[in-house]
XYZ file of C-alpha atoms in Angstrom:
460
model
C 96.997 119.673 102.529
C 93.984 117.643 103.601
C 94.501 115.179 106.452
C 93.379 112.260 104.321
C 93.524 113.219 100.630
C 91.772 110.974 98.136
C 94.516 109.812 95.794
C 93.899 109.502 92.073
C 95.209 106.954 89.588
C 94.954 108.438 86.102
C 93.839 105.937 83.417
C 93.962 108.237 80.361
C 96.862 106.390 78.696
C 95.333 102.910 79.215
C 91.718 102.289 80.182
C 90.621 105.807 79.244
C 91.282 105.306 75.548
C 90.657 101.545 75.648
C 87.084 102.228 76.780
C 86.328 105.133 74.418
C 88.385 104.922 71.222
C 89.156 101.203 70.956
C 92.671 101.545 72.514
C 93.901 103.453 69.466
C 95.762 106.351 71.158
C 99.279 106.330 69.701
C 102.462 106.883 71.662
C 103.237 109.956 69.529
C 100.116 111.623 70.965
C 101.003 110.695 74.549
C 104.534 112.127 74.305
C 103.587 115.862 74.271
C 101.429 115.658 77.409
C 103.314 112.980 79.400
C 105.777 115.436 81.069
C 102.833 117.653 82.079
C 100.967 114.648 83.514
C 104.129 113.787 85.463
C 103.882 117.108 87.320
C 100.240 116.726 88.428
C 100.935 114.523 91.454
C 98.851 111.449 90.654
C 99.101 108.443 92.958
C 99.987 106.511 89.784
C 99.327 106.507 86.061
C 97.940 103.414 84.390
C 99.779 103.391 81.077
C 100.078 99.763 79.974
C 98.531 96.311 79.980
C 94.958 95.352 79.245
C 94.401 95.619 75.491
C 97.204 98.143 74.867
C 99.845 95.450 74.316
C 97.727 93.565 71.772
C 96.552 96.691 69.903
C 100.102 98.099 69.617
C 101.171 94.937 67.796
C 97.976 94.184 65.862
C 96.873 97.635 64.693
C 99.362 100.412 65.498
C 102.664 98.844 64.373
C 104.188 99.926 67.679
C 106.417 97.926 70.005
C 104.558 97.906 73.363
C 107.839 97.549 75.257
C 109.211 100.639 73.533
C 106.061 102.575 74.478
C 106.552 101.662 78.125
C 110.238 102.646 78.121
C 109.403 105.965 76.413
C 106.742 106.846 79.001
C 109.086 105.853 81.826
C 111.665 108.382 80.594
C 109.053 111.122 80.191
C 107.424 110.538 83.606
C 110.256 109.878 86.080
C 108.344 111.220 89.108
C 105.108 109.244 88.791
C 104.533 105.577 89.556
C 103.579 103.736 86.385
C 100.940 101.050 86.632
C 99.756 98.213 84.404
C 96.769 95.866 84.260
C 97.804 92.216 84.259
C 95.295 89.393 83.729
C 97.035 87.097 86.224
C 98.053 83.863 84.517
C 96.546 85.267 81.248
C 99.047 88.204 81.322
C 97.838 90.404 78.424
C 96.539 87.485 76.361
C 93.448 85.300 76.351
C 94.609 81.977 77.797
C 96.560 80.810 80.817
C 100.291 80.889 80.109
C 102.789 78.635 81.912
C 104.704 80.009 84.882
C 107.972 80.544 82.986
C 106.232 82.949 80.574
C 104.498 84.765 83.453
C 107.796 85.192 85.324
C 109.697 86.412 82.248
C 106.929 88.858 81.331
C 106.740 90.430 84.797
C 110.528 90.684 85.087
C 110.710 92.431 81.688
C 107.831 94.796 82.594
C 109.470 95.658 85.921
C 112.797 96.385 84.208
C 111.059 98.477 81.538
C 109.342 100.776 84.032
C 106.244 99.319 85.733
C 106.039 100.118 89.457
C 102.539 98.862 90.308
C 101.131 95.640 88.879
C 97.337 95.426 89.136
C 96.692 91.681 88.912
C 93.275 90.129 88.379
C 91.741 86.800 87.478
C 88.469 86.633 85.569
C 87.102 83.971 87.952
C 88.497 85.553 91.140
C 90.438 82.291 91.526
C 93.305 83.456 93.714
C 95.427 80.463 92.626
C 95.772 82.176 89.241
C 97.377 85.209 90.959
C 99.968 83.229 92.924
C 102.896 83.275 90.474
C 102.257 86.882 89.468
C 102.165 88.191 93.048
C 105.290 86.232 94.018
C 107.231 87.447 90.964
C 106.204 91.089 91.394
C 107.352 90.969 95.016
C 110.680 89.368 94.022
C 111.190 92.244 91.565
C 110.695 94.702 94.453
C 107.533 96.173 92.912
C 104.002 96.805 94.246
C 101.571 93.885 93.834
C 98.002 95.134 93.763
C 95.617 92.179 93.880
C 92.171 92.579 92.365
C 88.705 91.297 93.120
C 86.432 91.531 90.071
C 83.074 92.959 91.134
C 80.055 91.043 89.936
C 76.393 90.575 90.814
C 73.566 88.126 90.357
C 70.978 90.539 91.826
C 70.336 94.236 91.128
C 72.388 95.177 94.196
C 75.143 93.673 96.345
C 73.877 90.448 97.926
C 72.346 87.099 97.075
C 73.864 83.647 97.522
C 77.160 84.291 95.677
C 78.330 87.903 95.353
C 77.533 89.173 98.833
C 79.632 91.258 101.239
C 81.204 88.183 102.864
C 82.355 86.917 99.451
C 84.354 90.104 98.794
C 85.731 90.428 102.331
C 86.892 86.807 102.388
C 88.577 87.136 98.975
C 90.324 90.332 100.116
C 91.663 88.657 103.274
C 93.028 85.725 101.237
C 94.791 88.120 98.837
C 96.287 90.105 101.715
C 97.652 86.860 103.183
C 99.159 86.016 99.775
C 101.307 89.148 99.998
C 99.234 91.777 98.171
C 100.464 95.329 98.889
C 97.003 96.767 98.183
C 93.564 95.581 97.095
C 91.555 96.906 94.156
C 87.862 96.348 93.586
C 87.542 96.207 89.794
C 84.017 97.122 88.727
C 84.386 96.527 84.993
C 80.702 96.931 84.074
C 79.890 99.918 86.312
C 77.523 97.821 88.445
C 78.697 99.042 91.866
C 75.979 101.409 93.073
C 76.830 104.254 95.495
C 75.428 102.818 98.732
C 76.850 99.378 97.990
C 80.242 101.049 97.429
C 79.980 102.661 100.858
C 79.161 99.316 102.517
C 81.864 97.434 100.604
C 84.653 99.955 101.251
C 83.704 100.241 104.950
C 83.865 96.466 105.222
C 87.224 96.206 103.441
C 88.777 98.980 105.537
C 87.594 97.125 108.653
C 89.211 93.761 107.776
C 92.369 94.836 105.876
C 95.681 96.385 106.897
C 96.582 97.451 103.335
C 95.207 100.275 101.112
C 91.949 99.862 99.183
C 91.545 101.182 95.639
C 88.374 101.367 93.555
C 88.088 101.091 89.787
C 84.757 101.603 88.061
C 83.332 102.506 84.652
C 80.781 105.203 83.909
C 78.723 102.821 81.723
C 75.591 102.797 83.916
C 75.901 106.386 85.176
C 76.835 105.389 88.748
C 80.546 106.266 88.502
C 80.975 109.686 90.115
C 78.299 109.031 92.775
C 79.951 105.721 93.594
C 83.327 107.426 94.049
C 81.842 110.075 96.327
C 80.286 107.470 98.630
C 83.502 105.397 98.511
C 85.486 108.509 99.503
C 83.138 109.045 102.450
C 83.724 105.402 103.450
C 87.509 105.886 103.428
C 88.681 104.443 100.103
C 92.366 105.282 99.590
C 92.589 105.636 95.795
C 90.157 105.861 92.863
C 90.708 105.587 89.105
C 89.771 108.538 86.881
C 90.535 109.736 83.352
C 90.974 113.207 81.897
C 87.596 114.515 80.690
C 88.066 113.915 76.927
C 88.596 110.183 77.523
C 86.293 109.851 80.549
C 82.594 108.977 80.948
C 80.718 106.681 78.517
C 82.217 103.224 79.212
C 85.422 104.785 80.601
C 86.121 106.042 84.133
C 84.622 109.116 85.840
C 86.372 112.385 84.940
C 89.114 113.666 87.252
C 88.238 117.349 87.054
C 84.800 117.369 88.777
C 86.063 114.962 91.469
C 88.870 117.425 92.280
C 86.412 120.325 92.684
C 83.847 118.238 94.607
C 86.403 117.381 97.285
C 88.091 120.793 97.348
C 88.342 122.117 100.924
C 87.184 118.832 102.486
C 89.246 116.336 104.466
C 89.487 114.250 101.256
C 90.767 117.173 99.125
C 92.909 115.622 96.364
C 95.361 118.530 96.320
C 95.532 118.347 92.508
C 95.671 121.561 90.477
C 92.486 122.011 88.440
C 93.997 124.613 86.093
C 96.819 122.276 85.025
C 94.373 119.421 84.476
C 92.142 121.602 82.294
C 95.112 122.752 80.186
C 96.125 119.150 79.466
C 92.505 118.145 78.809
C 92.026 120.929 76.262
C 95.164 119.913 74.355
C 94.061 116.260 74.385
C 90.580 117.222 73.211
C 92.008 118.970 70.129
C 94.183 115.962 69.252
C 91.257 113.556 69.654
C 88.946 115.673 67.478
C 91.584 115.912 64.789
C 92.732 112.279 64.675
C 90.472 109.899 66.599
C 86.822 110.924 66.345
C 86.020 108.014 63.999
C 86.885 105.557 66.781
C 84.407 107.044 69.277
C 81.552 104.619 69.870
C 78.393 106.609 69.096
C 75.816 103.847 68.625
C 73.523 105.755 70.997
C 73.016 109.442 71.716
C 73.023 108.773 75.473
C 76.351 108.977 77.306
C 75.292 106.108 79.600
C 73.800 102.701 78.828
C 70.677 102.443 80.969
C 70.018 98.914 79.665
C 73.199 97.783 81.447
C 71.419 98.475 84.764
C 69.151 95.584 83.786
C 71.246 93.159 81.724
C 74.569 93.899 83.552
C 76.668 93.198 80.446
C 79.906 95.207 80.011
C 80.121 97.511 76.997
C 83.035 95.702 75.322
C 81.151 92.419 75.533
C 78.081 93.922 73.825
C 80.267 95.191 70.958
C 81.555 91.634 70.418
C 78.025 90.184 70.526
C 76.805 92.663 67.913
C 79.760 91.902 65.624
C 79.148 88.147 65.930
C 75.411 88.475 65.188
C 76.024 90.811 62.241
C 78.368 88.231 60.728
C 75.587 85.639 61.015
C 72.950 88.088 59.634
C 71.094 87.670 62.938
C 71.331 91.066 64.627
C 67.558 90.972 65.202
C 68.172 88.127 67.696
C 70.166 90.300 70.123
C 67.248 90.416 72.644
C 67.273 86.581 72.714
C 71.030 86.637 73.372
C 70.496 89.058 76.280
C 68.035 86.520 77.740
C 70.398 83.596 77.103
C 73.530 85.131 78.661
C 72.323 84.777 82.308
C 71.412 81.120 81.625
C 74.785 80.346 80.048
C 76.543 82.204 82.849
C 74.636 80.164 85.472
C 75.674 76.926 83.696
C 79.293 78.107 83.963
C 79.133 78.821 87.700
C 78.512 82.603 87.489
C 81.899 83.860 86.267
C 82.349 87.643 86.498
C 81.979 89.066 82.991
C 85.483 90.348 82.276
C 88.148 89.344 79.733
C 88.391 86.465 78.885
C 85.270 84.974 80.548
C 82.994 87.674 79.099
C 83.997 86.553 75.601
C 83.655 82.848 76.455
C 80.155 83.301 77.900
C 79.087 85.738 75.170
C 80.185 83.644 72.195
C 78.634 80.482 73.657
C 75.359 82.309 74.371
C 75.188 83.481 70.747
C 75.762 79.907 69.495
C 73.082 78.650 71.895
C 70.579 81.089 70.378
C 71.555 80.465 66.750
C 71.882 76.656 66.805
C 70.139 75.446 69.976
C 71.568 75.190 73.489
C 75.033 73.560 73.424
C 74.480 71.997 69.966
C 77.744 73.744 69.093
C 80.341 74.251 71.848
C 83.424 76.423 71.413
C 86.933 75.182 72.235
C 87.189 77.890 74.922
C 83.953 76.663 76.555
C 85.332 73.116 76.592
C 88.605 74.360 78.116
C 86.581 76.316 80.691
C 84.563 73.267 81.782
C 87.763 71.204 81.935
C 89.136 73.721 84.455
C 91.833 75.385 82.331
C 90.674 78.871 83.377
C 90.343 78.036 87.073
C 87.612 77.524 89.635
C 84.405 79.555 89.134
C 82.593 81.299 92.024
C 79.827 78.663 92.074
C 79.519 75.034 90.892
C 78.983 74.532 87.152
C 76.031 72.664 85.642
C 77.294 69.020 85.682
C 75.150 67.969 82.689
C 76.495 70.773 80.502
C 80.024 70.036 81.729
C 79.660 66.361 80.745
C 78.383 67.368 77.315
C 81.244 69.840 76.800
C 83.918 67.303 77.799
C 82.650 64.420 75.652
C 85.677 63.405 73.590
C 87.790 66.258 75.012
C 91.439 65.465 74.116
C 92.891 66.121 77.606
C 90.312 63.789 79.187
C 86.667 63.831 80.215
C 87.350 64.282 83.937
C 87.808 67.985 84.830
C 90.846 69.127 86.816
C 90.639 70.946 90.145
C 94.296 71.943 90.509
C 95.779 75.348 89.658
C 95.522 75.333 85.827
C 99.148 76.407 85.289
C 100.320 73.284 87.154
C 99.526 71.162 84.080
C 101.068 73.533 81.513
C 104.464 72.811 79.940
C 107.070 75.624 79.910
C 107.074 77.668 76.693
C 109.858 80.286 76.848
C 112.595 78.025 75.426
C 110.311 77.022 72.538
C 109.554 80.701 71.886
C 113.282 81.517 71.853
C 113.881 78.703 69.378
C 110.977 79.803 67.154
C 112.291 83.389 66.996
C 115.992 82.517 66.636
C 117.719 84.956 64.300
C 114.734 87.324 64.481
C 114.180 88.281 68.134
C 116.811 90.731 69.399
C 115.795 90.703 73.085
C 113.512 89.114 75.673
C 110.718 91.577 74.852
C 110.650 90.297 71.255
C 110.530 86.675 72.448
C 107.597 87.532 74.744
C 105.674 89.169 71.885
C 105.876 85.838 70.067
C 105.184 83.757 73.204
C 101.944 85.652 73.859
C 100.669 85.818 70.268
C 102.623 83.368 68.073
C 100.961 84.199 64.740
C 100.363 87.944 65.071
C 103.571 88.348 67.078
C 105.709 86.699 64.405
C 104.211 88.917 61.697
C 104.902 91.988 63.852
C 108.531 91.024 64.479
C 109.155 90.438 60.775
C 107.717 93.867 59.988
C 109.651 95.472 62.860
C 112.981 94.175 61.533
C 112.160 94.426 57.815
C 112.308 90.673 57.227
C 110.486 89.624 54.046
C 108.992 86.172 53.585
């Protein structure tokens, strides 16, 4: 064994298929390979959270809680990990603390060992309840810093090295068991990764993990430089669900580090066997979901516009609906302006959607002639505190006649939210059989209710 092996978190069952085939991988196709994955020796397997919860209910007619419990039984030797959007959980708004606590307790009981918790604005106040609850459940709280830029490389007035180091120190003080740099758009270039990881290892006493996407083509190079700088864990996917806007592939990383002090110790032959089986299943059942808008495996334009792949898909859909796809270049120019007005939020769910939709409306109807409800909520402070001050004139315009008041809040957003779990229990009385069912409704009242009726064969 190497003295300091690079540990691998496998993302195949979560981000791997979320980023390549629209999160459509069914539990039935995970079941045959899960026991084999359990024997590989991964640091952890990311199997839940992100969009998987929503897609199970909305498109696959699967109970996400049942998926988690099934995978827990099939992989008893591997730590299971989920992606949690802080106070947003696996939804698109901030939920009150009682919902957050109930959700984390249920996830911990159902099999999650490591909770990767992020906030789209890097507002650590939105991680407070999640971190505290995870720790009370005796599980691992991994706090996240979303990686973002305003320049081509690390630096500038906002997203510089000090910004990330200071955030990491705050999260460590809050009780985080490890820190993850979440590079959702693949913007972290190799030499910046080296500098960032070196800096984090210098100021932290807890492990550092790195998550990136292959979107821009940096991925594998970034991991190599991060490994040289001492990163503890990196996220990879099996080859069939790697690359494109997913993570770097595990297999070449394993061979690259073979015989070095960062040797992963993972068995290449076993990985290839599982990959080949998965490849056959994907070809047979999922090829129609593969995003093939371009021949290129990477999106070189993202090196310039810095917009995550999922966000671009949403922009295109919105413009198509308005018969205005030809105006996409204008939207690309507008997004940085809208983002600046909003205080430079990192472009990750849900802020990527908020910025993107508002930018499209600004192009189609004139700047801020039409303002979405989410944009108004954002300027009121319901999503938290952005990395930089917002444009006060745009904020005033957005909050004109806003029902909660025209003066924005500066407290932790959840502090003004009323509890919702009792209402959710009441709304699902006679239908929900357990806390998991109640949470499905609490997170998505309309879609959740339809799912529960279908699940239990209740007709209108």
